[in-house]
Amino acid sequence: MVRTAVAFSPGHISGYFRRVEGDDPSTTGSVGAGVVIDEGVRSTVVRAAETNVRVVRQDLASAGSPPVEYALERLGVTAGVTTECRLPIGAGFGLSAAALLATLTATNHLFDLGLSEDEVAARAHEAEVIHRSGLGDVAASRAGGVVCRTGPGIHAGITRIYPQEPLYAVSLGPLPTASVLSSEEAMARIAAAFPDRCPRDLADFCLLSRGFAERSGLIAPEVRRVLEACDAATVPASMTMLGNGVFACGDDAGRVLSRFGEVYTLRVARRGAYLIETKP
Ligand SMILES: Nc1ncnc2c1ncn2[C@@H]1O[C@H](COP(=O)(O)OP(=O)(O)OP(=O)(O)O)[C@@H](O)[C@H]1O
Ligand SMILES: CC(C)(CO)[C@@H](O)C(=O)[O-]
């Protein structure tokens, strides 16, 4: 039987953020707030002569993942990786960070690399920053909760609260993260829009995020339509950063969002990335 390691990492919906530029990837990242969600990426890793990554979603597979391939190369290993997720990719659910954390957690065990959790996270964060696929998602998804990050990178200050209520989300399509992070103009607007405090609870998170989304200038017309429907029903809602999607909370949120697409009912994750099993 081929030796296999399987790990899972939760995803992360960012509600507001501000880029922090450091001297190197470890001190580069973002401050801001988001929700670590109970859905994310499951990664299965086997040894292989050459690295290949298969990305599977809803029975559709595509080949390749530059951040994951980069992180494996930096570790000096070659592996066959299959990532699986239910949520859409590129839609603001932090799945690149989840794919990295899950894959590196499994790889660490499979190859007996002896990396600490901190080292796994540091390498995942580095791959995210280099590929501009995320800034704060790895720091968030190392554990659960509604997260408020007060510094960049994986060692920075972070507070977590654990509300019981679900969060609802709908995706209207992808918004490649790198396209926004590479725009200096967008970054300047985002910096000016940043609300300088942490959320008290889930509803407060939605409220602060919405103020940020409005001021950031990132809201596309199709996202605007969903937000207006939420406003009409007094449902706290905002835009998934960075995706063309909306998250909302409260009793009526699922019903309102269902008019615009498949509604994902998400729970606040209680824990971060973890190893599921190694075989044999
Ligand atoms: N499930 C996944 N498995 C492996 N690689 C992934 C996965 N999701 C995203 N990636 C890789 O991450 C890179 C950036 O993806 P993108 O920013 O579009 O996705 P995302 O992380 O889901 O988005 P967001 O950060 O907005 O939630 C791409 O190179 C893609 O291959
Ligand atoms: C940049 C970002 C919004 C992309 O998901 C996220 O990584 C964050 O909050 O830093």
mmCIF file of C-alpha atoms and ligand atoms in Angstrom:
data_model
loop_
_atom_site.group_PDB
_atom_site.id
_atom_site.type_symbol
_atom_site.label_atom_id
_atom_site.label_comp_id
_atom_site.label_asym_id
_atom_site.label_seq_id
_atom_site.Cartn_x
_atom_site.Cartn_y
_atom_site.Cartn_z
ATOM 1 C CA MET A 1 0.000 0.000 0.000
ATOM 2 C CA VAL A 2 1.299 3.493 -0.899
ATOM 3 C CA ARG A 3 2.091 5.591 2.152
ATOM 4 C CA THR A 4 -0.392 8.477 2.249
ATOM 5 C CA ALA A 5 -1.053 11.431 4.531
ATOM 6 C CA VAL A 6 -4.333 13.335 4.618
ATOM 7 C CA ALA A 7 -4.916 16.699 6.304
ATOM 8 C CA PHE A 8 -7.625 19.358 6.439
ATOM 9 C CA SER A 9 -7.528 23.115 6.833
ATOM 10 C CA PRO A 10 -10.480 25.439 7.341
ATOM 11 C CA GLY A 11 -11.015 28.346 4.963
ATOM 12 C CA HIS A 12 -11.316 31.994 5.972
ATOM 13 C CA ILE A 13 -13.632 34.781 4.873
ATOM 14 C CA SER A 14 -11.866 38.111 5.195
ATOM 15 C CA GLY A 15 -14.204 41.012 5.956
ATOM 16 C CA TYR A 16 -11.717 43.882 6.082
ATOM 17 C CA PHE A 17 -7.971 44.182 5.802
ATOM 18 C CA ARG A 18 -5.048 46.504 5.252
ATOM 19 C CA ARG A 19 -1.814 45.362 3.637
ATOM 20 C CA VAL A 20 1.348 45.660 5.723
ATOM 21 C CA GLU A 21 4.558 45.700 3.718
ATOM 22 C CA GLY A 22 7.550 44.233 5.565
ATOM 23 C CA ASP A 23 11.183 43.602 4.656
ATOM 24 C CA ASP A 24 10.498 39.974 3.760
ATOM 25 C CA PRO A 25 7.460 37.599 3.563
ATOM 26 C CA SER A 26 7.545 36.835 7.309
ATOM 27 C CA THR A 27 6.908 40.495 8.195
ATOM 28 C CA THR A 28 4.581 41.125 5.224
ATOM 29 C CA GLY A 29 0.867 40.417 5.476
ATOM 30 C CA SER A 30 -2.220 42.234 6.631
ATOM 31 C CA VAL A 31 -4.125 43.389 9.654
ATOM 32 C CA GLY A 32 -7.883 42.974 9.710
ATOM 33 C CA ALA A 33 -10.757 40.709 10.639
ATOM 34 C CA GLY A 34 -12.394 37.594 9.234
ATOM 35 C CA VAL A 35 -14.186 34.368 10.052
ATOM 36 C CA VAL A 36 -12.485 30.966 9.995
ATOM 37 C CA ILE A 37 -15.134 28.626 8.592
ATOM 38 C CA ASP A 38 -15.726 24.927 9.107
ATOM 39 C CA GLU A 39 -15.401 24.258 5.365
ATOM 40 C CA GLY A 40 -12.036 24.342 3.632
ATOM 41 C CA VAL A 41 -9.593 22.072 1.839
ATOM 42 C CA ARG A 42 -8.714 18.416 2.359
ATOM 43 C CA SER A 43 -5.334 17.427 0.948
ATOM 44 C CA THR A 44 -4.034 13.916 0.237
ATOM 45 C CA VAL A 45 -0.281 13.591 -0.264
ATOM 46 C CA VAL A 46 1.850 10.690 -1.556
ATOM 47 C CA ARG A 47 5.551 10.527 -2.461
ATOM 48 C CA ALA A 48 6.192 10.947 -6.206
ATOM 49 C CA ALA A 49 9.179 11.245 -8.544
ATOM 50 C CA GLU A 50 7.894 14.663 -9.647
ATOM 51 C CA THR A 51 5.472 17.026 -7.971
ATOM 52 C CA ASN A 52 1.975 17.163 -9.414
ATOM 53 C CA VAL A 53 -1.085 18.831 -7.882
ATOM 54 C CA ARG A 54 -4.665 17.882 -8.733
ATOM 55 C CA VAL A 55 -7.333 20.337 -7.593
ATOM 56 C CA VAL A 56 -10.738 18.662 -7.272
ATOM 57 C CA ARG A 57 -14.048 20.429 -6.785
ATOM 58 C CA GLN A 58 -17.463 18.875 -7.355
ATOM 59 C CA ASP A 59 -16.071 15.967 -9.425
ATOM 60 C CA LEU A 60 -14.147 18.387 -11.672
ATOM 61 C CA ALA A 61 -10.364 18.170 -11.531
ATOM 62 C CA SER A 62 -7.826 20.702 -12.735
ATOM 63 C CA ALA A 63 -4.060 20.430 -12.738
ATOM 64 C CA GLY A 64 -1.557 22.656 -10.962
ATOM 65 C CA SER A 65 -1.364 25.067 -8.050
ATOM 66 C CA PRO A 66 1.598 27.476 -8.201
ATOM 67 C CA PRO A 67 1.618 28.300 -4.453
ATOM 68 C CA VAL A 68 1.464 24.639 -3.393
ATOM 69 C CA GLU A 69 4.121 23.608 -5.932
ATOM 70 C CA TYR A 70 6.355 26.449 -4.735
ATOM 71 C CA ALA A 71 5.993 25.476 -1.064
ATOM 72 C CA LEU A 72 6.851 21.818 -1.774
ATOM 73 C CA GLU A 73 9.887 22.809 -3.796
ATOM 74 C CA ARG A 74 11.109 25.012 -0.940
ATOM 75 C CA LEU A 75 10.824 21.990 1.364
ATOM 76 C CA GLY A 76 12.913 19.962 -1.080
ATOM 77 C CA VAL A 77 10.314 17.234 -1.593
ATOM 78 C CA THR A 78 8.402 15.956 -4.620
ATOM 79 C CA ALA A 79 4.871 14.718 -4.027
ATOM 80 C CA GLY A 80 1.578 13.809 -5.641
ATOM 81 C CA VAL A 81 -1.070 16.067 -4.112
ATOM 82 C CA THR A 82 -4.844 16.000 -4.444
ATOM 83 C CA THR A 83 -6.775 18.885 -2.909
ATOM 84 C CA GLU A 84 -10.547 18.652 -2.518
ATOM 85 C CA CYS A 85 -13.032 21.366 -1.620
ATOM 86 C CA ARG A 86 -16.762 22.052 -1.827
ATOM 87 C CA LEU A 87 -16.644 25.857 -1.788
ATOM 88 C CA PRO A 88 -15.777 27.688 -5.032
ATOM 89 C CA ILE A 89 -12.150 28.671 -5.647
ATOM 90 C CA GLY A 90 -11.177 32.335 -6.019
ATOM 91 C CA ALA A 91 -14.388 33.483 -4.363
ATOM 92 C CA GLY A 92 -12.984 34.895 -1.130
ATOM 93 C CA PHE A 93 -13.030 31.740 1.009
ATOM 94 C CA GLY A 94 -9.244 31.709 1.544
ATOM 95 C CA LEU A 95 -8.844 28.350 -0.159
ATOM 96 C CA SER A 96 -5.293 28.922 -1.388
ATOM 97 C CA ALA A 97 -4.184 29.331 2.241
ATOM 98 C CA ALA A 98 -6.252 26.295 3.268
ATOM 99 C CA ALA A 99 -4.719 24.232 0.434
ATOM 100 C CA LEU A 100 -1.240 25.254 1.590
ATOM 101 C CA LEU A 101 -1.844 24.554 5.280
ATOM 102 C CA ALA A 102 -3.503 21.190 4.584
ATOM 103 C CA THR A 103 -0.864 20.099 2.074
ATOM 104 C CA LEU A 104 2.097 21.153 4.219
ATOM 105 C CA THR A 105 0.600 19.554 7.343
ATOM 106 C CA ALA A 106 0.212 16.250 5.456
ATOM 107 C CA THR A 107 3.652 16.579 3.815
ATOM 108 C CA ASN A 108 5.324 17.209 7.169
ATOM 109 C CA HIS A 109 4.020 13.872 8.464
ATOM 110 C CA LEU A 110 4.483 11.888 5.266
ATOM 111 C CA PHE A 111 8.152 12.833 4.888
ATOM 112 C CA ASP A 112 8.851 12.944 8.651
ATOM 113 C CA LEU A 113 10.180 16.486 8.264
ATOM 114 C CA GLY A 114 9.793 17.288 11.952
ATOM 115 C CA LEU A 115 8.486 20.818 11.330
ATOM 116 C CA SER A 116 6.657 22.553 14.155
ATOM 117 C CA GLU A 117 3.173 23.960 13.540
ATOM 118 C CA ASP A 118 4.775 27.410 13.442
ATOM 119 C CA GLU A 119 7.194 26.328 10.724
ATOM 120 C CA VAL A 120 4.389 24.804 8.646
ATOM 121 C CA ALA A 121 2.409 28.037 8.934
ATOM 122 C CA ALA A 122 5.470 30.181 8.149
ATOM 123 C CA ARG A 123 6.079 28.267 4.931
ATOM 124 C CA ALA A 124 2.422 28.442 3.913
ATOM 125 C CA HIS A 125 2.399 32.193 4.615
ATOM 126 C CA GLU A 126 5.555 32.720 2.584
ATOM 127 C CA ALA A 127 4.027 30.946 -0.434
ATOM 128 C CA GLU A 128 0.872 33.085 -0.144
ATOM 129 C CA VAL A 129 2.787 36.369 0.012
ATOM 130 C CA ILE A 130 5.128 35.451 -2.864
ATOM 131 C CA HIS A 131 2.179 34.425 -5.080
ATOM 132 C CA ARG A 132 -0.053 37.297 -3.930
ATOM 133 C CA SER A 133 -2.801 34.763 -3.274
ATOM 134 C CA GLY A 134 -3.416 36.029 0.282
ATOM 135 C CA LEU A 135 -1.951 38.081 3.113
ATOM 136 C CA GLY A 136 -3.718 37.194 6.334
ATOM 137 C CA ASP A 137 -5.514 33.922 5.595
ATOM 138 C CA VAL A 138 -2.765 31.579 6.840
ATOM 139 C CA ALA A 139 -2.456 33.434 10.168
ATOM 140 C CA ALA A 140 -6.234 33.184 10.540
ATOM 141 C CA SER A 141 -6.698 29.539 9.515
ATOM 142 C CA ARG A 142 -4.066 28.215 11.966
ATOM 143 C CA ALA A 143 -6.917 28.114 14.486
ATOM 144 C CA GLY A 144 -10.657 28.831 14.514
ATOM 145 C CA GLY A 145 -12.941 31.699 15.425
ATOM 146 C CA VAL A 146 -13.893 35.167 14.333
ATOM 147 C CA VAL A 147 -10.415 36.541 14.044
ATOM 148 C CA CYS A 148 -8.939 40.000 14.510
ATOM 149 C CA ARG A 149 -5.322 40.344 13.413
ATOM 150 C CA THR A 150 -3.444 43.347 14.795
ATOM 151 C CA GLY A 151 -0.121 42.698 13.024
ATOM 152 C CA PRO A 152 1.194 40.999 9.863
ATOM 153 C CA GLY A 153 2.491 37.435 9.595
ATOM 154 C CA ILE A 154 1.924 34.368 11.694
ATOM 155 C CA HIS A 155 3.469 35.635 14.947
ATOM 156 C CA ALA A 156 1.476 38.836 15.159
ATOM 157 C CA GLY A 157 -1.219 39.635 17.694
ATOM 158 C CA ILE A 158 -4.492 37.860 17.022
ATOM 159 C CA THR A 159 -7.718 37.577 19.014
ATOM 160 C CA ARG A 160 -10.393 34.952 18.423
ATOM 161 C CA ILE A 161 -14.023 34.771 19.521
ATOM 162 C CA TYR A 162 -16.302 31.787 18.952
ATOM 163 C CA PRO A 163 -19.935 32.712 18.243
ATOM 164 C CA GLN A 164 -22.415 29.837 17.828
ATOM 165 C CA GLU A 165 -24.518 31.361 15.037
ATOM 166 C CA PRO A 166 -23.894 30.416 11.413
ATOM 167 C CA LEU A 167 -22.723 32.726 8.662
ATOM 168 C CA TYR A 168 -24.319 32.466 5.213
ATOM 169 C CA ALA A 169 -22.507 33.108 1.937
ATOM 170 C CA VAL A 170 -23.230 33.205 -1.761
ATOM 171 C CA SER A 171 -20.711 33.404 -4.607
ATOM 172 C CA LEU A 172 -21.351 35.294 -7.827
ATOM 173 C CA GLY A 173 -18.010 34.411 -9.396
ATOM 174 C CA PRO A 174 -14.285 34.638 -8.874
ATOM 175 C CA LEU A 175 -12.137 37.725 -8.321
ATOM 176 C CA PRO A 176 -8.465 36.738 -8.624
ATOM 177 C CA THR A 177 -6.840 37.883 -5.373
ATOM 178 C CA ALA A 178 -3.535 38.779 -7.053
ATOM 179 C CA SER A 179 -5.260 41.222 -9.407
ATOM 180 C CA VAL A 180 -6.413 43.348 -6.457
ATOM 181 C CA LEU A 181 -3.270 42.941 -4.334
ATOM 182 C CA SER A 182 -1.143 44.028 -7.307
ATOM 183 C CA SER A 183 -3.058 47.278 -7.794
ATOM 184 C CA GLU A 184 -1.461 50.152 -5.853
ATOM 185 C CA GLU A 185 -4.565 52.248 -6.434
ATOM 186 C CA ALA A 186 -6.839 49.591 -4.883
ATOM 187 C CA MET A 187 -4.404 49.173 -1.981
ATOM 188 C CA ALA A 188 -4.463 52.919 -1.242
ATOM 189 C CA ARG A 189 -8.291 52.987 -1.208
ATOM 190 C CA ILE A 190 -8.337 49.883 0.998
ATOM 191 C CA ALA A 191 -5.876 51.414 3.472
ATOM 192 C CA ALA A 192 -8.033 54.533 3.773
ATOM 193 C CA ALA A 193 -11.169 52.401 4.291
ATOM 194 C CA PHE A 194 -9.782 50.325 7.158
ATOM 195 C CA PRO A 195 -11.902 50.400 10.342
ATOM 196 C CA ASP A 196 -9.476 50.612 13.209
ATOM 197 C CA ARG A 197 -11.119 48.280 15.711
ATOM 198 C CA CYS A 198 -11.936 44.615 16.244
ATOM 199 C CA PRO A 199 -15.473 43.164 15.953
ATOM 200 C CA ARG A 200 -17.430 42.429 19.154
ATOM 201 C CA ASP A 201 -19.560 39.645 17.641
ATOM 202 C CA LEU A 202 -20.701 38.266 14.282
ATOM 203 C CA ALA A 203 -23.221 41.046 13.587
ATOM 204 C CA ASP A 204 -20.616 43.674 14.482
ATOM 205 C CA PHE A 205 -18.174 41.908 12.139
ATOM 206 C CA CYS A 206 -20.713 42.218 9.291
ATOM 207 C CA LEU A 207 -21.258 45.886 10.100
ATOM 208 C CA LEU A 208 -17.567 46.852 10.223
ATOM 209 C CA SER A 209 -16.923 44.834 7.055
ATOM 210 C CA ARG A 210 -19.726 46.587 5.223
ATOM 211 C CA GLY A 211 -18.388 50.054 6.072
ATOM 212 C CA PHE A 212 -14.998 48.933 4.794
ATOM 213 C CA ALA A 213 -16.429 47.407 1.594
ATOM 214 C CA GLU A 214 -18.334 50.604 0.804
ATOM 215 C CA ARG A 215 -15.285 52.840 1.302
ATOM 216 C CA SER A 216 -12.899 50.450 -0.501
ATOM 217 C CA GLY A 217 -14.609 50.898 -3.866
ATOM 218 C CA LEU A 218 -14.403 47.115 -4.478
ATOM 219 C CA ILE A 219 -18.141 46.423 -4.670
ATOM 220 C CA ALA A 220 -19.081 45.234 -8.180
ATOM 221 C CA PRO A 221 -22.641 45.861 -9.494
ATOM 222 C CA GLU A 222 -23.746 42.228 -9.019
ATOM 223 C CA VAL A 223 -22.506 42.275 -5.411
ATOM 224 C CA ARG A 224 -24.273 45.608 -4.895
ATOM 225 C CA ARG A 225 -27.606 44.042 -5.918
ATOM 226 C CA VAL A 226 -27.277 41.330 -3.269
ATOM 227 C CA LEU A 227 -26.257 43.851 -0.590
ATOM 228 C CA GLU A 228 -29.299 45.998 -1.432
ATOM 229 C CA ALA A 229 -31.592 42.996 -1.014
ATOM 230 C CA CYS A 230 -29.968 42.322 2.377
ATOM 231 C CA ASP A 231 -30.413 45.983 3.385
ATOM 232 C CA ALA A 232 -34.092 45.846 2.434
ATOM 233 C CA ALA A 233 -34.561 42.886 4.798
ATOM 234 C CA THR A 234 -32.298 44.446 7.509
ATOM 235 C CA VAL A 235 -29.854 41.555 7.172
ATOM 236 C CA PRO A 236 -26.247 42.527 8.114
ATOM 237 C CA ALA A 237 -24.104 41.655 5.081
ATOM 238 C CA SER A 238 -20.897 42.519 3.261
ATOM 239 C CA MET A 239 -18.598 41.433 0.441
ATOM 240 C CA THR A 240 -16.257 38.421 0.684
ATOM 241 C CA MET A 241 -12.673 39.745 0.446
ATOM 242 C CA LEU A 242 -11.497 39.018 -2.128
ATOM 243 C CA GLY A 243 -14.238 37.468 -4.207
ATOM 244 C CA ASN A 244 -17.403 38.467 -5.996
ATOM 245 C CA GLY A 245 -19.533 37.195 -3.178
ATOM 246 C CA VAL A 246 -21.593 38.198 -0.158
ATOM 247 C CA PHE A 247 -21.666 36.919 3.422
ATOM 248 C CA ALA A 248 -24.506 37.692 5.785
ATOM 249 C CA CYS A 249 -25.669 36.821 9.273
ATOM 250 C CA GLY A 250 -28.957 36.631 11.145
ATOM 251 C CA ASP A 251 -32.183 34.650 10.894
ATOM 252 C CA ASP A 252 -33.289 35.922 7.496
ATOM 253 C CA ALA A 253 -29.881 35.821 5.781
ATOM 254 C CA GLY A 254 -30.193 32.374 4.162
ATOM 255 C CA ARG A 255 -33.589 33.196 2.689
ATOM 256 C CA VAL A 256 -32.487 36.515 1.177
ATOM 257 C CA LEU A 257 -29.232 35.137 -0.264
ATOM 258 C CA SER A 258 -30.995 32.118 -1.814
ATOM 259 C CA ARG A 259 -32.480 34.448 -4.461
ATOM 260 C CA PHE A 260 -28.964 34.926 -5.874
ATOM 261 C CA GLY A 261 -27.399 31.475 -5.938
ATOM 262 C CA GLU A 262 -26.424 28.455 -3.876
ATOM 263 C CA VAL A 263 -26.269 29.442 -0.216
ATOM 264 C CA TYR A 264 -23.424 28.053 1.877
ATOM 265 C CA THR A 265 -24.321 27.774 5.542
ATOM 266 C CA LEU A 266 -21.031 28.043 7.384
ATOM 267 C CA ARG A 267 -20.180 27.544 11.048
ATOM 268 C CA VAL A 268 -17.382 29.349 12.825
ATOM 269 C CA ALA A 269 -14.509 26.817 12.935
ATOM 270 C CA ARG A 270 -13.395 25.654 16.386
ATOM 271 C CA ARG A 271 -9.912 24.628 15.275
ATOM 272 C CA GLY A 272 -7.297 25.181 12.572
ATOM 273 C CA ALA A 273 -5.456 22.811 10.208
ATOM 274 C CA TYR A 274 -4.953 19.213 11.393
ATOM 275 C CA LEU A 275 -3.761 15.813 10.232
ATOM 276 C CA ILE A 276 -6.643 13.427 9.501
ATOM 277 C CA GLU A 277 -4.688 10.212 8.970
ATOM 278 C CA THR A 278 -1.553 8.569 7.630
ATOM 279 C CA LYS A 279 -1.699 5.201 5.855
ATOM 280 C CA PRO A 280 -0.370 2.576 6.261
HETATM 281 N N1 LIG B 1 -8.306 24.311 -3.405
HETATM 282 C C1 LIG B 1 -7.117 24.647 -3.892
HETATM 283 N N2 LIG B 1 -6.150 23.727 -4.073
HETATM 284 C C2 LIG B 1 -4.938 24.049 -4.566
HETATM 285 N N3 LIG B 1 -4.599 25.284 -4.967
HETATM 286 C C3 LIG B 1 -5.512 26.267 -4.817
HETATM 287 C C4 LIG B 1 -6.810 26.007 -4.277
HETATM 288 N N4 LIG B 1 -7.505 27.182 -4.254
HETATM 289 C C5 LIG B 1 -6.684 28.122 -4.769
HETATM 290 N N5 LIG B 1 -5.489 27.577 -5.112
HETATM 291 C C6 LIG B 1 -4.368 28.266 -5.755
HETATM 292 O O1 LIG B 1 -4.225 29.546 -5.200
HETATM 293 C C7 LIG B 1 -3.895 30.508 -6.189
HETATM 294 C C8 LIG B 1 -4.733 31.743 -6.005
HETATM 295 O O2 LIG B 1 -6.080 31.418 -6.099
HETATM 296 P P1 LIG B 1 -7.236 32.447 -5.836
HETATM 297 O O3 LIG B 1 -6.713 33.672 -5.207
HETATM 298 O O4 LIG B 1 -8.004 32.554 -7.084
HETATM 299 O O5 LIG B 1 -8.102 31.548 -4.827
HETATM 300 P P2 LIG B 1 -8.562 31.634 -3.335
HETATM 301 O O6 LIG B 1 -7.448 31.526 -2.365
HETATM 302 O O7 LIG B 1 -9.702 30.671 -3.184
HETATM 303 O O8 LIG B 1 -9.134 33.049 -3.254
HETATM 304 P P3 LIG B 1 -9.367 33.920 -1.998
HETATM 305 O O9 LIG B 1 -8.012 34.135 -1.352
HETATM 306 O O10 LIG B 1 -9.954 35.123 -2.593
HETATM 307 O O11 LIG B 1 -10.280 33.153 -1.145
HETATM 308 C C9 LIG B 1 -4.053 29.815 -7.531
HETATM 309 O O12 LIG B 1 -2.762 29.617 -8.064
HETATM 310 C C10 LIG B 1 -4.690 28.492 -7.211
HETATM 311 O O13 LIG B 1 -4.098 27.469 -7.990
HETATM 312 C C1 LIG B 2 -5.825 39.786 1.141
HETATM 313 C C2 LIG B 2 -6.984 38.899 1.585
HETATM 314 C C3 LIG B 2 -8.241 39.704 1.677
HETATM 315 C C4 LIG B 2 -7.166 37.822 0.498
HETATM 316 O O1 LIG B 2 -8.065 36.832 0.839
HETATM 317 C C5 LIG B 2 -6.674 38.186 2.916
HETATM 318 O O2 LIG B 2 -5.531 37.399 2.775
HETATM 319 C C6 LIG B 2 -6.452 39.165 4.078
HETATM 320 O O3 LIG B 2 -7.421 39.516 4.738
HETATM 321 O O4 LIG B 2 -5.316 39.569 4.273
#
